[in-house]
mmCIF file of C-alpha atoms and ligand atoms in Angstrom:
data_model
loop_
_atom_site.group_PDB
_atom_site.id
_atom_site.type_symbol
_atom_site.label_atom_id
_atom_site.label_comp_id
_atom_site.label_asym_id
_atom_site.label_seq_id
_atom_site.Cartn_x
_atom_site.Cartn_y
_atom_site.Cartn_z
ATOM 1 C CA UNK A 565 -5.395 -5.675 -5.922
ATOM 2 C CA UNK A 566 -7.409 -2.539 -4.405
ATOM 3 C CA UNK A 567 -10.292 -2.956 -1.650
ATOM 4 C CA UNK A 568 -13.156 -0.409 -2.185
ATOM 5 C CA UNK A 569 -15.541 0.016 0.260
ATOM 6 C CA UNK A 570 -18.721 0.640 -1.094
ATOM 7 C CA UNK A 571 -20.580 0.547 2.200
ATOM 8 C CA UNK A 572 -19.356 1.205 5.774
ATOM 9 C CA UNK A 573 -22.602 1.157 7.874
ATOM 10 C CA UNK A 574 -24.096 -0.859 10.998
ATOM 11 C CA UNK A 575 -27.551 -2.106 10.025
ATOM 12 C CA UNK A 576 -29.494 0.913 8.452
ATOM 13 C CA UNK A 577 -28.390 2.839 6.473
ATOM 14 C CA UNK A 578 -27.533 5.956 7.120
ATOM 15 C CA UNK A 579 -26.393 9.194 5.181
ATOM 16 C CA UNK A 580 -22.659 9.587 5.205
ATOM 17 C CA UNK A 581 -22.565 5.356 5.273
ATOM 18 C CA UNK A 582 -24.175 2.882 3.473
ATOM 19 C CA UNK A 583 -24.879 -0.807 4.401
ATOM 20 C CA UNK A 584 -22.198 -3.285 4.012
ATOM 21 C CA UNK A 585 -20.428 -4.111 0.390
ATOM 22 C CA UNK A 586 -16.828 -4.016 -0.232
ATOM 23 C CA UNK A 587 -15.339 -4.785 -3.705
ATOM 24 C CA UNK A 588 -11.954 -7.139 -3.771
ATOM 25 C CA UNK A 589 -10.947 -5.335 -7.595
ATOM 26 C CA UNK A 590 -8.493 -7.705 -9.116
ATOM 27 C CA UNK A 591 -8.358 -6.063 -12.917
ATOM 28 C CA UNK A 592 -4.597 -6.767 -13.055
ATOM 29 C CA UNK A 593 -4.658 -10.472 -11.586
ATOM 30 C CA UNK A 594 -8.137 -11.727 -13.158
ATOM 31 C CA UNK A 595 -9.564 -8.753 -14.953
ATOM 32 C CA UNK A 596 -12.727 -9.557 -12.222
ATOM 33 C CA UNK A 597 -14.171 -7.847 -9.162
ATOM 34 C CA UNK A 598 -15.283 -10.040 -6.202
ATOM 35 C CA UNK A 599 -17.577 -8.425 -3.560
ATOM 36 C CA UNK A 600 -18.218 -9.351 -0.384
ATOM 37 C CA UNK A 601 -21.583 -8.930 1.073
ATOM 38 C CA UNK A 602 -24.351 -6.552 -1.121
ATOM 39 C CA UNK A 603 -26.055 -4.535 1.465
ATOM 40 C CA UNK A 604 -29.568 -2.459 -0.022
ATOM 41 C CA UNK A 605 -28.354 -0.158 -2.741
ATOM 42 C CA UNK A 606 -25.311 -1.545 -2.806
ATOM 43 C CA UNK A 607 -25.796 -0.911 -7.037
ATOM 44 C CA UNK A 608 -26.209 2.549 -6.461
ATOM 45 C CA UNK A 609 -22.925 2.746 -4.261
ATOM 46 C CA UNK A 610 -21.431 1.235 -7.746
ATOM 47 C CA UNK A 611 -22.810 4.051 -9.347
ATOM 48 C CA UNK A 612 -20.588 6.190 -8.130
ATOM 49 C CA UNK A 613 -17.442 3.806 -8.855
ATOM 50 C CA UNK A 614 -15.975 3.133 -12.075
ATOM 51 C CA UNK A 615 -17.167 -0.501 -11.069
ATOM 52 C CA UNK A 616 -18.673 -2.863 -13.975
ATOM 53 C CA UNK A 617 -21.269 -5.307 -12.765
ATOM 54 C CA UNK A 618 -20.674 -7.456 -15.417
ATOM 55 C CA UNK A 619 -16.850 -7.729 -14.016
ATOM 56 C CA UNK A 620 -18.079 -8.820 -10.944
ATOM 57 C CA UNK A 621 -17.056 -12.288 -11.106
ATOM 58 C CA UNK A 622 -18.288 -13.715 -7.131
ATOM 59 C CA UNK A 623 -20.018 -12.564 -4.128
ATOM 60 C CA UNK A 624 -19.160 -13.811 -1.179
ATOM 61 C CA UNK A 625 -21.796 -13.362 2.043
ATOM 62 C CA UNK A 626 -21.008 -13.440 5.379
ATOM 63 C CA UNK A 627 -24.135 -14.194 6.746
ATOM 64 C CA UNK A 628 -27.719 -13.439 6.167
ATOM 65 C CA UNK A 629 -28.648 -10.061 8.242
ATOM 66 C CA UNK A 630 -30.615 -7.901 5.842
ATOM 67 C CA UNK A 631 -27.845 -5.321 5.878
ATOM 68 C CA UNK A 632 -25.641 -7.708 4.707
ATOM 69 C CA UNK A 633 -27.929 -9.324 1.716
ATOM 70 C CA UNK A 634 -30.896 -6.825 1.234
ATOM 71 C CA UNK A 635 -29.101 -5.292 -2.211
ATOM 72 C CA UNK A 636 -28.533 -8.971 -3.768
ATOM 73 C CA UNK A 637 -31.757 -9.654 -6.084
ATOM 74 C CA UNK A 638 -31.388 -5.796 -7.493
ATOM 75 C CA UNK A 639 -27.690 -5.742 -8.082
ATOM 76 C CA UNK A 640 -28.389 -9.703 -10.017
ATOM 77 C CA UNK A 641 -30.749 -8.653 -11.961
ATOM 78 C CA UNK A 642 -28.959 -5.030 -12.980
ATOM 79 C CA UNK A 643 -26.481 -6.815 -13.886
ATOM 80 C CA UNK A 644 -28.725 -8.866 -17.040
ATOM 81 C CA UNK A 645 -29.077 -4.930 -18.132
ATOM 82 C CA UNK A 646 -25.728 -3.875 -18.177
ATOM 83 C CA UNK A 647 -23.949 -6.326 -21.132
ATOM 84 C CA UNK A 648 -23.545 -9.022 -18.090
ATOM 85 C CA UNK A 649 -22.767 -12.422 -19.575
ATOM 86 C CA UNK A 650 -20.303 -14.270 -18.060
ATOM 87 C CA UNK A 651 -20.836 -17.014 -15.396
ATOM 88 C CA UNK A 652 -21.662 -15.882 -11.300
ATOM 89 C CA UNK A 653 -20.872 -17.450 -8.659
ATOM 90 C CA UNK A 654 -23.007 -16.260 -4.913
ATOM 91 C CA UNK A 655 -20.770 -18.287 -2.048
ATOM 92 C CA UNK A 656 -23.188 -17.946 1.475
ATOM 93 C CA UNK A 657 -24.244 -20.081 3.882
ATOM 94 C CA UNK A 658 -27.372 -22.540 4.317
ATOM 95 C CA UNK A 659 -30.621 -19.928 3.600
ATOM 96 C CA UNK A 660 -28.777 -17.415 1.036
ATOM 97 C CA UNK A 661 -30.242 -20.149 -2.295
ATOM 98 C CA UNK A 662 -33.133 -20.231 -1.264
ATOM 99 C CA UNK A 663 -33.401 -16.198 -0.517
ATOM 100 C CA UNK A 664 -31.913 -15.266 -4.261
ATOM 101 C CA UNK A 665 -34.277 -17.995 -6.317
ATOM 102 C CA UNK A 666 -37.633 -16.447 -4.105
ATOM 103 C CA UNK A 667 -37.011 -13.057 -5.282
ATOM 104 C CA UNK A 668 -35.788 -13.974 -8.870
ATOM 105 C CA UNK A 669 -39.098 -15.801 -9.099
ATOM 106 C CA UNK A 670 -41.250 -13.862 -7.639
ATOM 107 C CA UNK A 671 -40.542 -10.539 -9.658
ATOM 108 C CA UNK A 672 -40.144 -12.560 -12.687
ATOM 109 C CA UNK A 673 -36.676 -11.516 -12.830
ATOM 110 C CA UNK A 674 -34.774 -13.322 -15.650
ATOM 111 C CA UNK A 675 -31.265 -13.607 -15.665
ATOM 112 C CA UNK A 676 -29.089 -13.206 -18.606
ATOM 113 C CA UNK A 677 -26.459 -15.138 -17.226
ATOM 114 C CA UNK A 678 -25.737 -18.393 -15.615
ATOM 115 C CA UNK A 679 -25.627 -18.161 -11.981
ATOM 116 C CA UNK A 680 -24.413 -20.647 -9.546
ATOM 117 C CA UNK A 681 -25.533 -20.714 -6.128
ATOM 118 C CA UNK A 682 -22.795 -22.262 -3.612
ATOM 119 C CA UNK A 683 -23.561 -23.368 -0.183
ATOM 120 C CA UNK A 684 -20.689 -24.026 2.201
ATOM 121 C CA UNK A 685 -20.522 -24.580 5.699
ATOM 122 C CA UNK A 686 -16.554 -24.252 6.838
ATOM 123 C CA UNK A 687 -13.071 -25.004 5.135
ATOM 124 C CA UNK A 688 -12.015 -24.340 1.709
ATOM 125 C CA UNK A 689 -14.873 -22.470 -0.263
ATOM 126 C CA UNK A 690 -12.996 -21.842 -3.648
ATOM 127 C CA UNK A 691 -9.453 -22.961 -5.221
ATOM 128 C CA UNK A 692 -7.965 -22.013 -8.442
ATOM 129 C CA UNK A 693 -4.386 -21.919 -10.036
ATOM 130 C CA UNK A 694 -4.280 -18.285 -8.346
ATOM 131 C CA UNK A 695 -6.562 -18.023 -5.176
ATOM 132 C CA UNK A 696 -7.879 -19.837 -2.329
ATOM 133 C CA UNK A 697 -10.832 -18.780 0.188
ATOM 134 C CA UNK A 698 -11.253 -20.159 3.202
ATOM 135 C CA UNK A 699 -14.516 -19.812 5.299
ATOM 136 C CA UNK A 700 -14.664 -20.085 9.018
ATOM 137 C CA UNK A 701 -17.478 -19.658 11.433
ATOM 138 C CA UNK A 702 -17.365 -16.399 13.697
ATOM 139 C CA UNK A 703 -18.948 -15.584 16.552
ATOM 140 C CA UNK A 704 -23.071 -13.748 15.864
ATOM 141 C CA UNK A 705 -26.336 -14.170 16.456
ATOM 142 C CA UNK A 706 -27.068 -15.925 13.075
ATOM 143 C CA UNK A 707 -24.658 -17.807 11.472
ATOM 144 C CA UNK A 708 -21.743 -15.669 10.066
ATOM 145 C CA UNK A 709 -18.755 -16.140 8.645
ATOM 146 C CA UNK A 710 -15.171 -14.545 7.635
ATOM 147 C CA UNK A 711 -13.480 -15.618 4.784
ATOM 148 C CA UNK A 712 -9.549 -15.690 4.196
ATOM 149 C CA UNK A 713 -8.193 -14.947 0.787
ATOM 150 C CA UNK A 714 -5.067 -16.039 -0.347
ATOM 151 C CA UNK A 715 -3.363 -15.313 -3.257
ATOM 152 C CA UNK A 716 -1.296 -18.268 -4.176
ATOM 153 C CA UNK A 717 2.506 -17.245 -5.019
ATOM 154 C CA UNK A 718 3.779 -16.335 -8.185
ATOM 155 C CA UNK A 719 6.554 -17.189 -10.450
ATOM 156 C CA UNK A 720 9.597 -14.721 -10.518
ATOM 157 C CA UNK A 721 9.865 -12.340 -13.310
ATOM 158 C CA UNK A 722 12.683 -13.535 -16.055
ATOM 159 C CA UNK A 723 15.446 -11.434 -16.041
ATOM 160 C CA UNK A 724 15.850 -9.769 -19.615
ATOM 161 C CA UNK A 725 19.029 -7.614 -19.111
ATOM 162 C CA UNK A 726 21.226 -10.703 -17.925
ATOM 163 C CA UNK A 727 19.392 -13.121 -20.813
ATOM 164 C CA UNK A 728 20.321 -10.145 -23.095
ATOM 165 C CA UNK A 729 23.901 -9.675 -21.859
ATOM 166 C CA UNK A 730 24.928 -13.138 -22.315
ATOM 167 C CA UNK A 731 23.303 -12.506 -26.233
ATOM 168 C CA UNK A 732 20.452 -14.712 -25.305
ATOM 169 C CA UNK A 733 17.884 -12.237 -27.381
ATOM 170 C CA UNK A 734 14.143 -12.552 -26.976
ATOM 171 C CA UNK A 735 12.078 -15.389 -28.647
ATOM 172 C CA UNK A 736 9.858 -18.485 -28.308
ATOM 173 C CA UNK A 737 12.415 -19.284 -25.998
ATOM 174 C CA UNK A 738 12.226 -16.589 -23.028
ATOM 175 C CA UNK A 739 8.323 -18.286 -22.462
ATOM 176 C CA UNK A 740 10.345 -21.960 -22.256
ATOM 177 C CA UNK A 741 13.143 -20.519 -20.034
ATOM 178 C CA UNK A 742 10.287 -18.264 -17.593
ATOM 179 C CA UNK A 743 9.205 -21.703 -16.849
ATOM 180 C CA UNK A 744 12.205 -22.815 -15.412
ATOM 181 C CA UNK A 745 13.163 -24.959 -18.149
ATOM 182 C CA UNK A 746 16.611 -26.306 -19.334
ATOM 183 C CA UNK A 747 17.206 -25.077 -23.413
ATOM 184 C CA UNK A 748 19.934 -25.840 -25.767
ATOM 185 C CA UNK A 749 20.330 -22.546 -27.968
ATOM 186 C CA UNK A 750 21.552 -22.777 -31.170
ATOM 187 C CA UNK A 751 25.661 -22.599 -30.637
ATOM 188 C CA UNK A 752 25.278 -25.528 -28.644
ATOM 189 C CA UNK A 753 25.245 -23.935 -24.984
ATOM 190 C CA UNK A 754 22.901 -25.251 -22.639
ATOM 191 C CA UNK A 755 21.009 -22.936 -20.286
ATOM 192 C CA UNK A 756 19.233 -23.572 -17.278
ATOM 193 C CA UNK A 757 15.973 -21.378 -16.914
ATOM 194 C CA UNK A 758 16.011 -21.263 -13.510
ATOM 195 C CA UNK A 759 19.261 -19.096 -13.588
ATOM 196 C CA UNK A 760 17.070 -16.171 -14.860
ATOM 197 C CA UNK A 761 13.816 -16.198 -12.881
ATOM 198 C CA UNK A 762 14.019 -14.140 -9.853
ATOM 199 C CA UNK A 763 12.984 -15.347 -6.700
ATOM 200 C CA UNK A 764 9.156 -16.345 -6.299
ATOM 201 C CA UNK A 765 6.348 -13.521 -5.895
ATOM 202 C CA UNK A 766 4.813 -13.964 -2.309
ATOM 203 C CA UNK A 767 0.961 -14.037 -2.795
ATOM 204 C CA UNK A 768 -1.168 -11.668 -0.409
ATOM 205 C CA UNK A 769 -3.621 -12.687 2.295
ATOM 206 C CA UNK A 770 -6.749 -10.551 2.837
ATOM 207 C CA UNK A 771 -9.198 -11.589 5.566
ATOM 208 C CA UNK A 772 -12.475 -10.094 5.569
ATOM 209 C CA UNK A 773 -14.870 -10.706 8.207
ATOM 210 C CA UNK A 774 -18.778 -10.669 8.461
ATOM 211 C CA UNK A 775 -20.100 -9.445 12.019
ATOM 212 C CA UNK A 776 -18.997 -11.303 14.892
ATOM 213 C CA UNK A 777 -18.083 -10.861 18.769
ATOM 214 C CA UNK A 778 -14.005 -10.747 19.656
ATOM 215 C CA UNK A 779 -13.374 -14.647 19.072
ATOM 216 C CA UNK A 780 -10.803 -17.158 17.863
ATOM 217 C CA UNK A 781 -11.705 -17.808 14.872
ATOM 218 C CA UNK A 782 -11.487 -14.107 13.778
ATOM 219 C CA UNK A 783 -8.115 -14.336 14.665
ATOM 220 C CA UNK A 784 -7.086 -17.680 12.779
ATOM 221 C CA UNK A 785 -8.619 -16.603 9.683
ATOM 222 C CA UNK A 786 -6.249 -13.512 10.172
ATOM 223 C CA UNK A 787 -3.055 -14.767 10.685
ATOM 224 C CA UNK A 788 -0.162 -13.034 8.857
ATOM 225 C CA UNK A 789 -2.511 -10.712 6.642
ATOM 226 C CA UNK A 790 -1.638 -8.420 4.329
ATOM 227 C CA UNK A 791 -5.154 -6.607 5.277
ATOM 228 C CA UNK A 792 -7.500 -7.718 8.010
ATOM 229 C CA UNK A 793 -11.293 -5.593 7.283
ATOM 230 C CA UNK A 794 -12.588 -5.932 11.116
ATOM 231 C CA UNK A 795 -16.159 -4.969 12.216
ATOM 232 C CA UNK A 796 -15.538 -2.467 14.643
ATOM 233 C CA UNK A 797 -19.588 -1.801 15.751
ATOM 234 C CA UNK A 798 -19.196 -0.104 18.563
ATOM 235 C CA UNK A 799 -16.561 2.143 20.675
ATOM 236 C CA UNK A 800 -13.966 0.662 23.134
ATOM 237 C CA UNK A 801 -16.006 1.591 26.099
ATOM 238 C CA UNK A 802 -18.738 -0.002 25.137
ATOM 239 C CA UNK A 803 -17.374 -3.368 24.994
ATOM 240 C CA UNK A 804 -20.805 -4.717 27.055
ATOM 241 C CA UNK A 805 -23.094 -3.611 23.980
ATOM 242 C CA UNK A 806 -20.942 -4.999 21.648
ATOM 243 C CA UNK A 807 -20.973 -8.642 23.902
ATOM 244 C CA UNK A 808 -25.055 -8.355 24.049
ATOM 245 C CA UNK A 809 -25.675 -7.232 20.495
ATOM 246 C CA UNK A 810 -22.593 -10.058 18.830
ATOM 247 C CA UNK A 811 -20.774 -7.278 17.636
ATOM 248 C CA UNK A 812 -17.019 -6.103 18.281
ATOM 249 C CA UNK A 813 -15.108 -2.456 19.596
ATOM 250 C CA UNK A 814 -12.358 -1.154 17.906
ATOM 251 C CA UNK A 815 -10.012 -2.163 21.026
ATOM 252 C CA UNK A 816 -11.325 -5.865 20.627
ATOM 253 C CA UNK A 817 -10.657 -5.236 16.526
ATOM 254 C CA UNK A 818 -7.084 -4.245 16.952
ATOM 255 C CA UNK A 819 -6.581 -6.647 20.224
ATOM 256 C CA UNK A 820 -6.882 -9.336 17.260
ATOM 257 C CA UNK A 821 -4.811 -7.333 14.566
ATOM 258 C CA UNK A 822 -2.085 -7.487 16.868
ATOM 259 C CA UNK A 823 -1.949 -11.296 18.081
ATOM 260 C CA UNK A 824 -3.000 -12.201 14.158
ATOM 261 C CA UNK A 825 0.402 -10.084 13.393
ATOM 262 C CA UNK A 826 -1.388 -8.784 10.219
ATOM 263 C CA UNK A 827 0.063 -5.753 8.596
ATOM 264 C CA UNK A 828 -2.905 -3.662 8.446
ATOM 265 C CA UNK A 829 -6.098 -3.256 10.607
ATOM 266 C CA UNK A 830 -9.589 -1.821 8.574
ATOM 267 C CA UNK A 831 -12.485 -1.031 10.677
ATOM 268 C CA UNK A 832 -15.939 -0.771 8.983
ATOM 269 C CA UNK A 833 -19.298 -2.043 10.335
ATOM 270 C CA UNK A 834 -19.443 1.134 12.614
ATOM 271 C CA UNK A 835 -22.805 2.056 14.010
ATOM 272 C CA UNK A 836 -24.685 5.618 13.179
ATOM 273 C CA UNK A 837 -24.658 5.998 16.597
ATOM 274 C CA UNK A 838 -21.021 7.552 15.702
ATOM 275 C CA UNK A 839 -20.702 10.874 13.907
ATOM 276 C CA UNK A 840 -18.340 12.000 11.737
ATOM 277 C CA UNK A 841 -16.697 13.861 14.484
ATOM 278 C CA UNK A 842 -16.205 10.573 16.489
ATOM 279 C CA UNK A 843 -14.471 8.724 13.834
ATOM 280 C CA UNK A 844 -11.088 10.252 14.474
ATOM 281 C CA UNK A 845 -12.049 8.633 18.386
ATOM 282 C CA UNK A 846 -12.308 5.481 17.096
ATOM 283 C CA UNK A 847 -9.185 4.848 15.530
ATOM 284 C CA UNK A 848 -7.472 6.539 17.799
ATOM 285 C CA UNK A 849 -8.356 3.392 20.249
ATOM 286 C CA UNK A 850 -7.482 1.325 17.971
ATOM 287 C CA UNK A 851 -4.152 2.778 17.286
ATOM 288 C CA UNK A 852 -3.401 2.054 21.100
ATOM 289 C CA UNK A 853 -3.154 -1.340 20.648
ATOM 290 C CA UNK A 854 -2.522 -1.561 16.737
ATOM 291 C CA UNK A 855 -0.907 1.079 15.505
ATOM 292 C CA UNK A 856 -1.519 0.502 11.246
ATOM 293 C CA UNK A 857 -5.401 1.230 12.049
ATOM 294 C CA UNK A 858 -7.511 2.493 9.574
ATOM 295 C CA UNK A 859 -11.531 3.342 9.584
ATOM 296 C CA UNK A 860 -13.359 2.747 6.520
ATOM 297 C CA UNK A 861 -15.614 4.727 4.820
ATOM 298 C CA UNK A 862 -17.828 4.413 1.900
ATOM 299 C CA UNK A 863 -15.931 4.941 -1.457
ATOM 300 C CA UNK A 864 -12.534 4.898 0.474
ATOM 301 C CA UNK A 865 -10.046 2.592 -1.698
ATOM 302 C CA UNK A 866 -6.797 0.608 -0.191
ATOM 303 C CA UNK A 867 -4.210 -0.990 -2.436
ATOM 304 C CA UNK A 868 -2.829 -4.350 -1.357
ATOM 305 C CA UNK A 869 0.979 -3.807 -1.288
HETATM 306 ZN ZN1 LIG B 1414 -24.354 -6.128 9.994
HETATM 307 ZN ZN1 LIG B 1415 -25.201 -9.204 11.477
#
């Protein structure tokens, strides 16, 4: 699984960072994309990807600020254009229906596609065989939320050389034996499958949070993460702004990196009121208190070890 952040921005736009988007690819896992939030021209950020629209396969929205939302209706109906005809899913809170099916209707935009509309409010948002996402309520002036991925553990891979060594050679059988079955071969011995799957694959966790104030929630819905994507609006000293305006610093970002114990910190969200010269600032005070910091920035790509 990669992260690509295809917008890095506080609330306008600005030239060296878009508005919010970041794609979850999971081409090996799913052969899908999920993204998380669609800020305006978020489909023009793609542009510059190797992303496929019709691969995206959910959206998840934190909450309903325009630069969080504004790129939706343009990106759905792109998508009708470019071969997309698979099933998608929007996951938002109370408002975000209501938002896509006004602008659909009133630019006569026709979808080529069924799309599903899901409205939570808190808990589990989406379970398969593979994932879960979680949804908790953070701390903004609108509703907004942060959602918890986790991917669910895997099987262990079946050990080949040792099947092969004990003249066990590859058939129908390896698929019955991966699955930790018992198997009589053919000369009579009976082999337990078990004895030839290595240990379990632990599934990763990636938190991703909309905008929100240092709170408790942020710091539930990272526990033990792989990768914990922080909004990180505003500069350690200005920790007052960030109270007034529901926004976080970097120090309050890593503050909840560290008691979270997550593995690695990602600031985005960071205002235009920071140049590029400031950046290396930024994570510098966020390496004080957590030292795996990183600052996003659009087209920047992490892979989920
Ligand atoms: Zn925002
Ligand atoms: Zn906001």
């Amino acid at each position: 699984m990669d992260l690509l952040f295809l917008g890095t921005g506080a609330g306008i736009p600005a030239k060296l960072r878009n508005v919010t988007s970041i794609a979850l690819k999971m081409l090996e896992e799913r052969k899908t994309i999920w993204l998380f939030d669609c800020g305006e021209a978020t489909q023009h950020q793609i542009l510059h990807t190797s992303l496929k629209p019709r691969k995206i396969e959910k959206i998840f929205i934190t909450h309903l600020h325009g630069d969080h939302i504004y790129g939706l209706p343009g990106l759905l109906g792109s998508r009708s254009f470019q071969a997309g005809h698979s099933e998608l899913t929007v996951y938002g809170p109370k408002g975000i229906k209501e938002y896509i099916d006004v602008s659909l209707k009133v630019s006569e935009t026709h979808l080529q596609y069924p799309l599903v509309i899901e409205e939570f409010k808190e808990g589990i948002v989406f379970e398969d065989d593979q994932f879960v996402v979680e949804a908790a309520v953070l701390e903004h002036g609108i509703h907004s939320f942060g959602y918890r991925i986790t991917e669910k553990d895997r099987k262990g891979t079946l050990d080949v050389d040792k099947l092969r060594n004990d003249g066990i050679m590859p058939g129908p059988i390896y698929a019955k034996l991966k699955s930790g079955e018992t198997v009589q071969l053919e000369d009579g011995r009976i082999i337990n499958g078990n004895d030839y799957v290595g240990p379990d694959q632990k599934g990763k966790i990636i938190t991703i949070l909309g905008d929100t104030r240092y709170c408790e929630n942020a710091r539930n819905l990272a526990q033990n993460a792989d990768v914990l994507v922080h909004e990180a609006t505003f500069s350690a000293e200005n920790e007052e702004l960030a109270f007034d305006y529901f926004h976080s610093t970097t120090k309050q970002a890593a503050t909840i990196a560290s008691e979270a114990n997550v593995r690695t910190l990602c600031l985005t969200h960071i205002s235009s009121r920071y140049g590029k010269d400031d950046w290396p600032q930024l994570v510098k005070e966020a390496e004080k208190v957590f030292p795996n910091s990183l600052i996003a920035h659009d087209f920047m790509e992490i892979k989920i070890k």
